[in-house]
XYZ file of C-alpha atoms in Angstrom:
738
model
C -14.376 8.229 -34.774
C -16.990 6.760 -36.013
C -17.031 3.557 -34.076
C -20.390 2.308 -35.660
C -19.118 1.727 -39.054
C -16.186 -0.382 -37.151
C -18.448 -3.724 -36.366
C -17.058 -6.967 -36.348
C -18.513 -11.141 -36.966
C -17.276 -13.499 -35.565
C -18.406 -17.378 -34.924
C -16.769 -19.489 -32.387
C -17.295 -22.626 -30.476
C -19.546 -21.761 -26.927
C -16.319 -22.615 -24.924
C -16.289 -24.351 -21.113
C -13.250 -24.386 -19.180
C -12.472 -27.727 -20.347
C -12.769 -27.184 -23.811
C -10.884 -24.199 -23.817
C -8.424 -26.381 -22.488
C -8.526 -28.704 -24.699
C -8.605 -26.040 -27.759
C -5.215 -23.814 -25.991
C -3.474 -26.806 -24.893
C -3.277 -25.332 -21.382
C -0.104 -25.942 -19.111
C 0.718 -24.519 -16.195
C 3.901 -22.061 -16.561
C 6.963 -22.807 -15.985
C 8.432 -22.052 -12.918
C 11.585 -19.520 -12.644
C 13.717 -20.033 -9.776
C 15.814 -16.896 -9.762
C 17.682 -18.086 -6.476
C 19.488 -20.430 -8.736
C 21.389 -17.441 -10.367
C 22.365 -16.013 -6.891
C 24.383 -19.043 -6.014
C 26.068 -19.110 -9.375
C 29.686 -18.036 -9.264
C 32.291 -16.848 -12.222
C 33.993 -14.065 -12.658
C 31.403 -12.505 -15.496
C 28.761 -12.704 -12.482
C 31.567 -11.506 -10.516
C 31.918 -8.073 -12.350
C 28.354 -7.731 -13.205
C 27.825 -8.036 -9.430
C 30.439 -5.015 -9.096
C 29.322 -2.915 -11.631
C 25.655 -3.254 -10.141
C 26.702 -2.271 -6.374
C 29.286 0.568 -7.526
C 27.091 2.393 -10.600
C 30.033 4.922 -10.698
C 32.050 2.448 -12.546
C 29.365 2.244 -15.029
C 28.633 6.127 -16.029
C 31.595 7.610 -15.244
C 34.417 6.366 -17.414
C 31.499 7.411 -20.072
C 30.789 10.996 -18.954
C 30.501 13.683 -21.188
C 33.389 16.254 -20.178
C 32.435 18.660 -22.510
C 28.693 18.317 -22.548
C 27.728 18.324 -18.892
C 31.413 19.314 -16.788
C 30.145 23.358 -17.008
C 26.824 22.372 -15.675
C 27.623 20.631 -12.730
C 30.179 22.911 -11.583
C 27.648 25.357 -11.301
C 24.759 23.538 -10.130
C 27.388 21.485 -7.561
C 28.413 25.415 -6.406
C 24.611 26.551 -6.130
C 23.961 23.357 -3.932
C 27.122 24.090 -1.416
C 25.728 27.520 -0.950
C 22.345 25.935 0.730
C 24.582 23.235 2.179
C 26.525 25.651 4.068
C 23.587 27.315 5.761
C 20.600 24.488 5.749
C 23.837 22.269 7.465
C 24.399 24.282 10.075
C 20.099 25.087 10.956
C 19.890 21.137 11.111
C 22.028 20.388 13.228
C 20.343 22.263 15.588
C 16.907 21.102 14.605
C 19.181 17.489 15.492
C 19.971 18.940 18.960
C 23.008 18.832 17.943
C 26.139 21.262 17.428
C 26.597 23.128 14.217
C 29.717 21.519 13.096
C 28.201 18.298 13.091
C 26.142 19.660 10.495
C 28.757 20.407 8.213
C 30.202 16.348 8.858
C 26.795 15.193 7.675
C 26.725 17.618 4.385
C 30.107 15.987 3.213
C 30.952 12.299 4.250
C 26.900 11.183 2.839
C 27.040 12.992 0.031
C 30.383 11.792 -1.442
C 29.640 8.487 -0.981
C 26.761 8.616 -2.644
C 28.410 9.911 -5.316
C 29.997 6.282 -5.786
C 26.482 4.431 -5.211
C 23.390 5.760 -5.891
C 22.218 6.215 -9.160
C 20.156 8.733 -9.407
C 21.678 11.988 -11.070
C 19.679 14.845 -9.960
C 18.717 14.489 -6.191
C 21.113 16.199 -3.628
C 21.768 13.890 -0.614
C 22.476 15.657 2.996
C 20.970 16.501 5.952
C 16.737 17.139 5.355
C 14.560 19.215 7.782
C 12.015 15.671 8.499
C 15.005 13.691 9.261
C 16.541 15.733 11.697
C 13.757 16.341 13.753
C 13.372 13.033 14.017
C 17.190 12.786 14.842
C 16.221 15.143 17.488
C 13.469 13.857 19.073
C 15.923 10.984 19.464
C 18.810 12.662 21.352
C 16.412 14.876 23.026
C 14.419 11.346 25.017
C 17.906 9.691 25.655
C 20.437 12.671 26.514
C 18.005 15.418 27.950
C 18.946 18.933 29.188
C 20.352 18.412 32.992
C 19.731 21.536 34.810
C 22.225 21.535 37.930
C 21.483 24.831 39.632
C 19.977 26.314 36.479
C 23.449 25.966 34.840
C 23.259 23.249 31.941
C 26.485 21.074 31.693
C 26.375 21.830 27.454
C 29.868 20.181 27.391
C 28.445 16.783 28.729
C 25.503 17.258 27.118
C 26.433 17.773 23.245
C 28.899 14.588 23.634
C 25.960 12.323 24.934
C 23.789 13.383 21.697
C 26.767 13.097 19.184
C 26.921 9.601 20.528
C 23.538 8.990 20.461
C 23.377 10.898 16.846
C 26.287 8.402 14.847
C 25.368 5.527 16.815
C 21.493 5.672 15.466
C 23.276 6.736 11.807
C 25.209 3.555 11.587
C 22.397 1.673 12.587
C 20.222 3.117 9.798
C 22.452 2.067 7.503
C 22.717 -1.261 8.536
C 18.654 -1.140 8.430
C 19.306 0.004 4.363
C 21.968 -2.172 3.460
C 20.433 -4.648 5.139
C 17.283 -4.421 2.853
C 18.499 -3.331 0.086
C 21.017 -6.320 -0.323
C 17.749 -8.700 0.154
C 15.763 -6.816 -2.376
C 13.013 -5.380 0.172
C 13.353 -2.026 -1.357
C 9.299 -2.847 -2.271
C 8.630 -1.823 1.129
C 8.453 1.896 0.253
C 5.879 0.989 -1.502
C 3.892 0.548 1.569
C 3.796 4.198 1.704
C 1.500 5.820 -0.204
C 1.684 9.475 -1.441
C -1.268 10.498 0.726
C 0.369 8.820 3.721
C 3.993 10.600 2.974
C 2.472 13.680 2.214
C 0.231 13.905 5.673
C 3.656 12.350 7.236
C 5.633 15.134 5.583
C 3.328 18.054 6.489
C 2.933 16.880 10.223
C 7.198 16.909 10.472
C 6.997 20.533 9.257
C 5.129 21.474 11.795
C 7.004 19.485 14.387
C 9.987 21.496 13.026
C 8.301 24.720 12.879
C 7.712 23.956 16.903
C 11.091 23.387 18.027
C 12.344 26.085 16.434
C 10.299 28.906 18.299
C 12.509 28.420 21.367
C 15.204 29.966 19.378
C 13.137 32.321 18.169
C 11.967 33.793 21.313
C 15.331 33.343 22.814
C 13.496 30.903 25.501
C 14.641 28.028 27.665
C 12.584 25.037 27.296
C 12.248 21.920 28.975
C 12.771 18.840 27.427
C 9.700 16.768 26.378
C 9.341 13.910 24.457
C 6.972 10.518 23.553
C 3.090 11.455 22.648
C 1.577 14.601 23.296
C 5.244 16.429 23.361
C 4.491 18.887 20.345
C 1.168 20.125 22.830
C 3.356 20.291 26.241
C 5.585 22.653 24.150
C 3.700 25.106 22.801
C 2.041 25.367 26.027
C 5.088 26.202 27.400
C 6.429 28.450 24.784
C 2.944 30.057 25.148
C 3.592 30.396 28.996
C 7.379 31.708 28.485
C 6.270 34.462 25.678
C 6.483 37.513 28.463
C 10.295 35.967 28.878
C 11.183 36.284 25.227
C 14.186 38.058 23.928
C 13.368 41.186 22.666
C 17.101 41.234 20.702
C 16.208 37.141 19.537
C 13.175 38.225 18.446
C 13.926 40.989 15.869
C 16.391 39.258 14.565
C 14.857 36.151 13.585
C 11.770 38.744 11.647
C 15.181 40.484 10.134
C 16.674 37.385 9.075
C 13.211 35.664 7.854
C 12.273 38.962 6.212
C 15.037 38.812 3.827
C 15.164 34.911 3.429
C 11.383 36.172 1.779
C 12.070 38.397 0.455
C 15.100 37.197 -1.967
C 13.227 33.997 -3.059
C 10.059 36.082 -3.967
C 12.821 37.916 -6.313
C 14.276 34.166 -7.521
C 10.588 32.801 -8.161
C 9.954 36.448 -10.016
C 12.913 36.613 -11.820
C 13.791 32.630 -12.467
C 13.969 33.059 -16.415
C 16.292 36.151 -16.441
C 18.710 34.809 -13.563
C 21.523 32.054 -14.608
C 21.634 30.945 -11.151
C 19.242 31.633 -7.810
C 20.482 34.570 -5.598
C 22.120 32.753 -2.790
C 20.048 34.682 -0.192
C 20.445 32.015 2.083
C 24.350 32.392 2.087
C 24.353 36.181 1.677
C 21.430 36.382 4.903
C 24.651 34.105 6.999
C 27.450 36.272 6.448
C 25.691 39.681 6.863
C 24.182 38.048 10.046
C 27.294 37.380 11.512
C 28.906 40.439 10.419
C 26.373 42.260 11.930
C 26.567 40.395 15.407
C 30.532 40.231 15.104
C 30.371 43.922 14.306
C 27.466 45.433 17.264
C 28.002 42.448 19.837
C 24.730 40.736 20.221
C 25.710 38.298 22.741
C 26.928 40.624 24.917
C 24.742 43.744 24.439
C 21.108 42.031 23.310
C 22.033 38.795 24.911
C 21.479 36.886 21.629
C 22.215 33.235 21.546
C 24.994 32.389 18.698
C 26.414 29.278 17.625
C 29.696 29.671 19.214
C 32.874 27.638 18.609
C 33.311 25.604 15.575
C 36.706 23.458 15.385
C 38.529 23.216 11.816
C 39.487 20.266 10.296
C 38.111 16.504 10.289
C 37.413 14.765 13.436
C 38.953 11.064 13.403
C 36.013 8.080 12.973
C 34.483 6.659 16.028
C 32.789 3.459 16.705
C 29.154 3.084 17.447
C 28.124 2.317 21.230
C 26.629 -1.096 20.873
C 24.747 -0.744 23.715
C 22.826 1.923 22.587
C 21.149 -0.397 19.702
C 18.419 -1.740 21.772
C 17.526 1.616 22.991
C 17.639 2.650 18.989
C 16.430 0.078 16.806
C 13.089 1.629 16.644
C 13.970 4.479 16.145
C 16.248 3.677 13.646
C 13.978 0.745 11.647
C 11.253 3.936 11.126
C 13.959 6.554 9.820
C 15.669 4.138 7.654
C 11.829 4.095 6.470
C 10.835 7.302 5.561
C 14.732 8.846 4.541
C 14.689 5.893 1.899
C 11.125 6.445 0.897
C 11.602 10.539 0.037
C 14.999 9.481 -1.269
C 13.191 7.299 -4.211
C 9.832 9.358 -4.333
C 12.368 12.246 -5.653
C 14.652 10.400 -7.038
C 12.052 8.400 -9.680
C 10.281 11.703 -10.801
C 13.756 12.929 -11.842
C 14.041 9.941 -13.480
C 10.869 10.194 -15.238
C 11.523 13.136 -16.332
C 14.618 12.948 -17.737
C 14.412 9.766 -19.217
C 16.610 7.261 -17.057
C 16.271 4.351 -14.600
C 16.096 4.482 -10.662
C 17.469 1.140 -8.941
C 14.911 1.158 -5.888
C 17.222 -1.474 -3.784
C 20.481 0.313 -5.361
C 19.035 3.620 -4.090
C 18.616 1.601 -0.773
C 21.799 0.434 -0.202
C 23.768 4.021 -1.122
C 21.377 5.356 1.131
C 22.549 2.564 3.666
C 26.193 3.144 3.298
C 25.622 6.722 3.201
C 24.588 7.147 6.813
C 27.070 3.767 7.656
C 30.292 5.388 6.620
C 29.010 8.466 7.540
C 27.630 7.384 11.577
C 31.080 6.242 11.997
C 32.657 9.991 11.416
C 30.403 11.221 13.159
C 27.455 12.112 11.179
C 23.651 12.127 11.776
C 21.273 10.119 9.584
C 20.605 11.998 6.340
C 18.386 11.684 2.853
C 17.246 14.257 0.009
C 16.778 17.376 0.298
C 13.621 18.526 -1.836
C 14.678 22.164 -1.908
C 18.452 21.277 -2.751
C 17.436 18.474 -5.540
C 15.294 21.082 -7.668
C 17.972 23.780 -7.149
C 20.207 20.945 -8.578
C 18.142 20.054 -11.527
C 17.266 23.612 -12.523
C 20.928 25.023 -12.341
C 22.376 22.399 -15.097
C 22.862 20.096 -12.956
C 23.201 16.568 -15.040
C 25.034 13.529 -12.712
C 25.890 13.079 -9.089
C 29.076 14.879 -10.134
C 27.400 18.116 -9.106
C 26.981 16.446 -5.150
C 30.844 15.241 -5.732
C 31.647 19.708 -5.831
C 29.148 20.514 -3.553
C 30.845 18.099 -0.715
C 34.722 19.511 -1.913
C 33.168 23.228 -1.155
C 31.955 21.628 2.058
C 34.617 20.486 2.578
C 36.850 23.613 2.241
C 34.724 24.990 5.240
C 35.154 22.583 7.511
C 38.876 23.200 7.330
C 39.161 26.242 6.617
C 36.229 28.650 6.938
C 34.041 27.078 9.315
C 35.358 29.056 12.626
C 34.704 32.200 10.770
C 30.657 31.426 11.328
C 31.509 32.202 15.469
C 28.810 34.752 15.984
C 26.291 33.546 14.052
C 23.201 34.147 15.676
C 20.924 30.832 16.262
C 17.852 32.694 15.599
C 18.385 33.327 12.000
C 19.461 29.724 11.698
C 15.880 29.275 12.781
C 14.571 31.474 10.138
C 16.149 29.974 7.673
C 14.595 26.358 8.631
C 10.790 28.321 9.247
C 11.044 29.955 5.218
C 12.352 26.451 4.640
C 9.471 24.538 5.315
C 6.767 27.002 2.829
C 6.975 24.087 0.456
C 5.867 21.460 2.841
C 3.201 23.538 4.935
C 1.644 24.302 1.862
C 0.438 20.518 1.279
C -1.781 21.366 3.735
C -3.624 22.168 0.914
C -3.480 18.587 -0.038
C -7.157 18.750 2.048
C -9.182 20.501 -0.610
C -7.838 18.751 -3.097
C -8.086 14.962 -2.050
C -11.654 15.932 -0.246
C -13.054 16.534 -4.398
C -10.399 13.676 -6.297
C -10.845 10.433 -3.573
C -11.726 10.955 0.283
C -10.265 7.658 1.596
C -7.015 8.978 0.692
C -8.010 12.495 2.511
C -8.847 10.331 5.620
C -5.507 8.221 5.143
C -3.715 12.111 5.252
C -5.694 13.123 7.988
C -4.969 10.237 10.539
C -1.343 10.121 9.493
C -1.208 13.892 9.554
C -2.884 14.132 13.454
C -1.192 10.511 14.939
C 2.021 12.159 14.242
C 1.884 15.364 15.649
C -0.129 13.797 18.372
C 1.554 10.811 18.975
C 5.418 12.217 18.052
C 7.078 10.831 14.250
C 7.874 7.412 15.387
C 4.404 5.770 16.576
C 2.955 8.644 13.689
C 4.090 6.177 10.945
C 3.455 3.126 12.182
C -0.746 4.255 13.084
C -0.282 6.045 9.672
C 1.130 2.479 8.295
C -1.337 0.142 9.806
C -4.579 2.342 9.110
C -3.547 2.696 5.645
C -3.648 -1.420 5.240
C -6.855 -1.464 7.452
C -8.272 0.682 5.118
C -7.666 -1.593 1.920
C -8.668 -4.252 4.198
C -11.897 -2.612 4.143
C -12.193 -1.388 1.232
C -12.130 -4.722 0.019
C -14.763 -5.684 2.078
C -17.073 -3.578 0.705
C -16.601 -3.650 -2.585
C -19.147 -2.458 -5.486
C -21.456 -5.688 -6.017
C -23.865 -5.237 -9.366
C -26.039 -7.510 -11.708
C -25.277 -7.465 -14.918
C -27.170 -6.843 -18.276
C -26.530 -7.164 -21.949
C -26.018 -4.370 -24.037
C -28.420 -4.397 -26.924
C -26.914 -6.704 -29.927
C -23.398 -7.107 -28.193
C -21.603 -9.206 -25.797
C -20.726 -7.193 -23.592
C -22.139 -7.162 -19.924
C -22.712 -3.989 -17.823
C -24.454 -2.813 -14.039
C -28.121 -2.537 -15.241
C -28.544 0.272 -12.403
C -25.600 2.398 -14.450
C -26.519 1.469 -17.964
C -30.142 2.306 -18.672
C -29.786 0.301 -22.304
C -28.289 -2.773 -20.604
C -30.877 -5.396 -20.165
C -31.380 -8.431 -17.864
C -31.514 -11.693 -20.056
C -34.924 -13.408 -19.189
C -34.255 -16.138 -17.025
C -30.497 -15.963 -16.539
C -29.071 -13.633 -13.354
C -25.380 -11.784 -13.551
C -23.764 -11.368 -10.535
C -19.969 -9.441 -9.889
C -18.310 -7.878 -7.605
C -15.636 -5.866 -8.317
C -12.892 -6.989 -6.022
C -11.126 -10.319 -5.574
C -13.281 -13.118 -2.681
C -11.259 -14.109 0.448
C -11.804 -14.412 4.051
C -12.499 -10.614 4.768
C -15.292 -10.016 2.098
C -16.442 -13.810 1.573
C -19.815 -13.593 3.888
C -20.535 -10.148 2.372
C -20.369 -11.903 -1.124
C -22.663 -13.953 -0.689
C -25.540 -12.270 1.236
C -24.555 -9.188 -1.421
C -25.897 -11.917 -3.979
C -28.672 -13.178 -2.076
C -29.852 -9.776 -1.818
C -29.066 -8.546 -5.074
C -30.955 -11.733 -6.990
C -34.103 -10.736 -5.896
C -35.284 -14.171 -3.912
C -34.948 -14.913 -0.152
C -32.695 -17.848 -0.705
C -32.414 -19.068 2.692
C -35.964 -18.642 3.697
C -37.235 -20.773 0.783
C -34.562 -23.326 1.805
C -35.897 -23.154 5.620
C -39.270 -23.127 4.238
C -38.660 -26.327 2.040
C -37.068 -28.176 4.604
C -39.917 -27.942 6.908
C -42.355 -28.963 4.512
C -40.478 -32.057 3.491
C -40.297 -32.720 7.037
C -43.706 -32.418 7.408
C -44.575 -34.522 4.674
C -42.251 -37.584 6.431
C -44.415 -36.738 8.961
C -47.603 -37.461 7.545
C -46.563 -40.341 6.101
C -45.285 -42.048 9.158
C -48.201 -41.197 10.775
C -50.182 -42.961 8.041
C -47.822 -46.323 7.684
C -48.466 -46.153 11.568
C -52.078 -45.680 11.357
C -52.289 -48.274 8.398
C -49.592 -51.043 10.032
C -52.300 -50.501 13.330
C -55.206 -51.234 11.087
C -53.682 -53.980 9.571
C -53.295 -55.588 12.537
C -56.131 -55.524 14.272
C -57.751 -57.277 10.198
C -54.972 -59.833 11.050
C -54.718 -60.658 14.539
C -56.094 -64.150 14.046
C -53.196 -64.934 11.590
C -50.709 -64.571 14.380
C -47.282 -64.486 13.820
C -47.048 -65.193 9.716
C -49.001 -61.686 9.258
C -47.183 -60.041 11.718
C -44.173 -60.690 9.385
C -45.661 -59.632 6.496
C -47.291 -56.453 7.938
C -43.310 -55.856 8.912
C -41.829 -56.817 5.415
C -44.558 -54.042 4.562
C -43.558 -51.598 6.908
C -39.655 -52.400 5.707
C -40.981 -51.769 2.013
C -42.524 -48.179 2.730
C -39.149 -46.863 5.143
C -37.024 -47.985 2.197
C -39.509 -45.690 -0.172
C -38.991 -43.060 2.594
C -35.091 -43.248 2.360
C -35.231 -43.008 -1.270
C -37.850 -40.147 -1.280
C -35.232 -37.841 0.732
C -32.363 -39.184 -1.518
C -33.807 -37.806 -4.366
C -34.528 -34.689 -2.722
C -31.203 -34.364 -1.849
C -29.176 -34.941 -5.313
C -29.546 -31.724 -7.309
C -31.014 -31.039 -10.572
C -28.436 -31.631 -13.102
C -27.175 -34.793 -11.475
C -27.910 -38.027 -12.736
C -29.595 -40.539 -10.804
C -30.194 -43.783 -10.791
C -32.517 -46.071 -9.511
C -31.612 -48.511 -6.655
C -35.113 -50.580 -6.153
C -38.049 -51.496 -7.629
C -39.969 -48.875 -5.519
C -37.774 -46.323 -5.989
C -38.731 -46.964 -10.002
C -42.269 -46.669 -8.751
C -41.866 -42.984 -7.089
C -40.124 -41.765 -9.796
C -42.441 -42.384 -11.855
C -45.004 -40.060 -10.013
C -45.147 -36.187 -9.782
C -41.892 -35.188 -7.458
C -42.985 -34.214 -4.359
C -39.599 -32.300 -3.339
C -40.158 -29.221 -5.872
C -40.505 -26.378 -4.864
C -44.260 -25.980 -7.333
C -44.937 -29.218 -5.685
C -44.692 -27.821 -1.921
C -46.686 -24.817 -2.852
C -43.447 -22.559 -2.601
C -42.957 -19.432 -4.860
C -40.326 -20.307 -7.360
C -37.241 -17.523 -8.873
C -37.865 -16.079 -11.405
C -34.346 -17.663 -13.327
C -33.403 -20.757 -13.922
C -29.651 -20.139 -14.157
C -27.500 -18.059 -12.012
C -23.982 -16.760 -13.392
C -20.854 -15.248 -11.391
C -18.415 -13.364 -13.066
C -15.163 -13.903 -11.688
C -13.302 -11.628 -13.808
C -12.011 -9.465 -11.009
C -10.447 -12.652 -8.664
C -6.819 -12.627 -8.020
C -6.298 -15.524 -5.986
C -8.583 -17.709 -4.230
C -8.317 -18.976 -0.242
C -9.765 -21.785 1.264
C -12.860 -19.473 2.705
C -13.808 -18.543 -0.527
C -13.777 -21.882 -2.335
C -16.282 -23.078 0.490
C -18.274 -20.151 0.096
C -18.964 -20.783 -3.892
C -19.460 -24.503 -2.842
C -22.286 -23.217 -0.671
C -23.721 -20.847 -3.215
C -23.786 -23.700 -5.658
C -25.383 -26.151 -3.436
C -28.031 -23.876 -1.906
C -29.331 -22.124 -5.005
C -29.468 -25.808 -6.320
C -31.513 -26.263 -3.516
C -34.571 -23.676 -4.470
C -33.518 -25.366 -8.392
C -30.937 -22.610 -9.768
C -28.205 -23.933 -11.687
C -24.889 -22.030 -11.291
C -22.441 -21.315 -13.499
C -18.799 -19.627 -13.375
C -17.379 -17.179 -15.745
C -14.187 -15.363 -16.436
C -11.707 -16.862 -14.221
C -7.964 -16.345 -14.884
C -5.718 -19.262 -15.638
C -3.991 -18.607 -11.635
C -7.283 -18.508 -10.387
C -8.316 -21.924 -11.983
C -4.889 -23.581 -11.061
C -5.369 -22.553 -7.120
C -9.145 -23.932 -7.747
C -7.968 -27.194 -8.776
C -5.436 -27.361 -5.928
C -7.865 -26.875 -3.411
C -10.062 -29.624 -5.128
C -12.740 -27.253 -5.499
C -13.634 -29.223 -8.709
C -15.752 -32.631 -7.936
C -18.418 -34.786 -9.539
C -20.987 -32.257 -8.981
C -19.056 -29.102 -10.107
C -16.629 -29.738 -12.905
C -14.827 -27.373 -15.747
C -18.564 -27.653 -17.859
C -19.152 -24.827 -15.278
C -16.866 -22.742 -15.984
C -17.244 -20.642 -18.921
C -14.723 -18.659 -20.950
C -16.351 -15.693 -20.849
C -19.847 -14.218 -19.793
C -21.495 -14.530 -23.072
C -20.933 -18.271 -23.611
C -22.354 -18.705 -20.037
C -25.796 -16.898 -20.590
C -26.042 -18.548 -24.417
C -24.942 -22.232 -22.664
C -27.616 -21.325 -19.852
C -30.211 -19.914 -22.634
C -29.863 -23.131 -24.553
C -30.109 -25.533 -21.500
C -32.627 -23.963 -19.230
C -32.040 -26.978 -16.396
C -29.292 -28.298 -15.926
C -28.052 -31.510 -18.454
C -24.377 -32.714 -17.600
C -22.610 -33.662 -20.568
C -24.638 -31.994 -23.344
C -23.305 -30.906 -27.012
C -21.054 -28.307 -27.675
C -22.874 -25.300 -28.581
C -22.272 -22.038 -31.098
C -22.363 -18.480 -30.590
C -22.533 -16.021 -33.126
C -22.038 -12.326 -32.675
């Protein structure tokens, strides 16, 4: 398209803020009190709230059975086949007996089926959540060594109580935040932060599984630098590795990798992925039972898996004070992972995910799951992709997978008694491939945005060194501080006019943009507030090419020197008059005193004239003042012999301002005062209506700074400044032609 043939011509009045408000009949926007609707009570509102918080009542009656049921059935079975080994493995990661991973794969999934709004995410056990839970259980219920014999039963019971209580507390946080519409809190977790955090968590998961891969018994480490201590202990105890355990983990890992490669290669030909994890699980259990790996090669096995469901247990409220910090961190991380995946699938398939309801759904899943001795869960990335790719269309697939897990719990769980823990460790490590591949983010972020790379690196390093809870806190604080720092160092520019247009661009970037003679246009790329107001003023004075502070100080010195010379001259004249009129006595003395008062009055008037800005109207108070006004003004830069700026008007482009605070108001007023001291008039342009309202509320406008100094656009301000090279208040409205 040739834009040169699409020229337009327009003629309109030159508009400052005062005329714009008159022309557009400006008025403050009406306020909406949403809280009033929350307090309304009616049958229709109660029914609407029920449908809002129980979405299954909305979509299940409209469920297209013929179109979706077969796909959901196949998808549910595929997810369940993955859910089974991952549930067993991630329970081990959380420091719990494997059967509790099966419980966590049943209750929360079914609860989410009732309350969730995403159709494709697979809720359940997840590596990052499990390792966060594991760090809590190991710190509050560590391994107790009594003559090298571990009291595993008591330890497991204590850890289950800690994990289930933690799940209840996480659920309470999530439900509470969801009900008060606090779902936006996840916006403070940027994508680089989440990806750096999950990558560091993957490293934590990998290190935590080394003891199962090598068959080692390690000390319990928690808190900062626990990962480093664990790695050092693994290296120290490597000579004690059990060969049978290492071989079992290596063979299982190779089989899993080969199956995943086949699935990737034959993705188009296969109706559903080959269940490599389930086949490995079954094969390893059979080999372990047939060859007696536990007794012959000292390979640790899962052990007893009780059949049936456990009764609900009340949480231990005495642990709340110890778990509250970790619970809040896990609640936010779990929700961030779930909502990010949910929005990706919703965008891909054209439906909407309610972030607040997702928070409530996850919270209820964890709350009710905790009562039935589950540990905190979230959304699994790998299972969600399988649920979508195998034809899943709704959470009916999740319900089917949870029923399949229920069947395993009730009837088939005890068959996995001889399953080697090394195989579960291999399943966990192989499933970390996706998260560990995020290490390549460093290369892409280096090219795209180095500030985001810095967030990624700080998050990754802090999580590795300080553990998962403190690492997240450091990452969030750092990312918010980085935002503040970036607003403190925005891009400042002097604007020039693009030829034959009303468009103004940075003269350093646009070679054809030329500064308007006698006018400086200055712009900042960020809003001005307390953190950068001083930087804004300094950058303005620097870019204008005039040492404003030096000129003001020199002007004050010279004016003070002039006043001192006048006083000396007055004293000299008074002395001469006294000597000449000494015989006349008192009458002469009175005349001299009167003359001195007149002269001092003149000096006061001179000082007043110096302080009045060039655009203000002045009224003469005395006859002496009138006589002085006829004489050349001795307070101008030219009269004082100081260099004059090469521009008479300064225009501040405030289009980037989104809000103003009291520091910004004072800074703008100081700019007006300082530049008027050096005989430069200041105008503002392109303020948004909310900012104008805030300027009014802050009493920014007064007799010296009116709305006539604020223009609708930069071009309006430039046109006015060219027509009035010296400030002329109450001037007629001009016309600008484009």
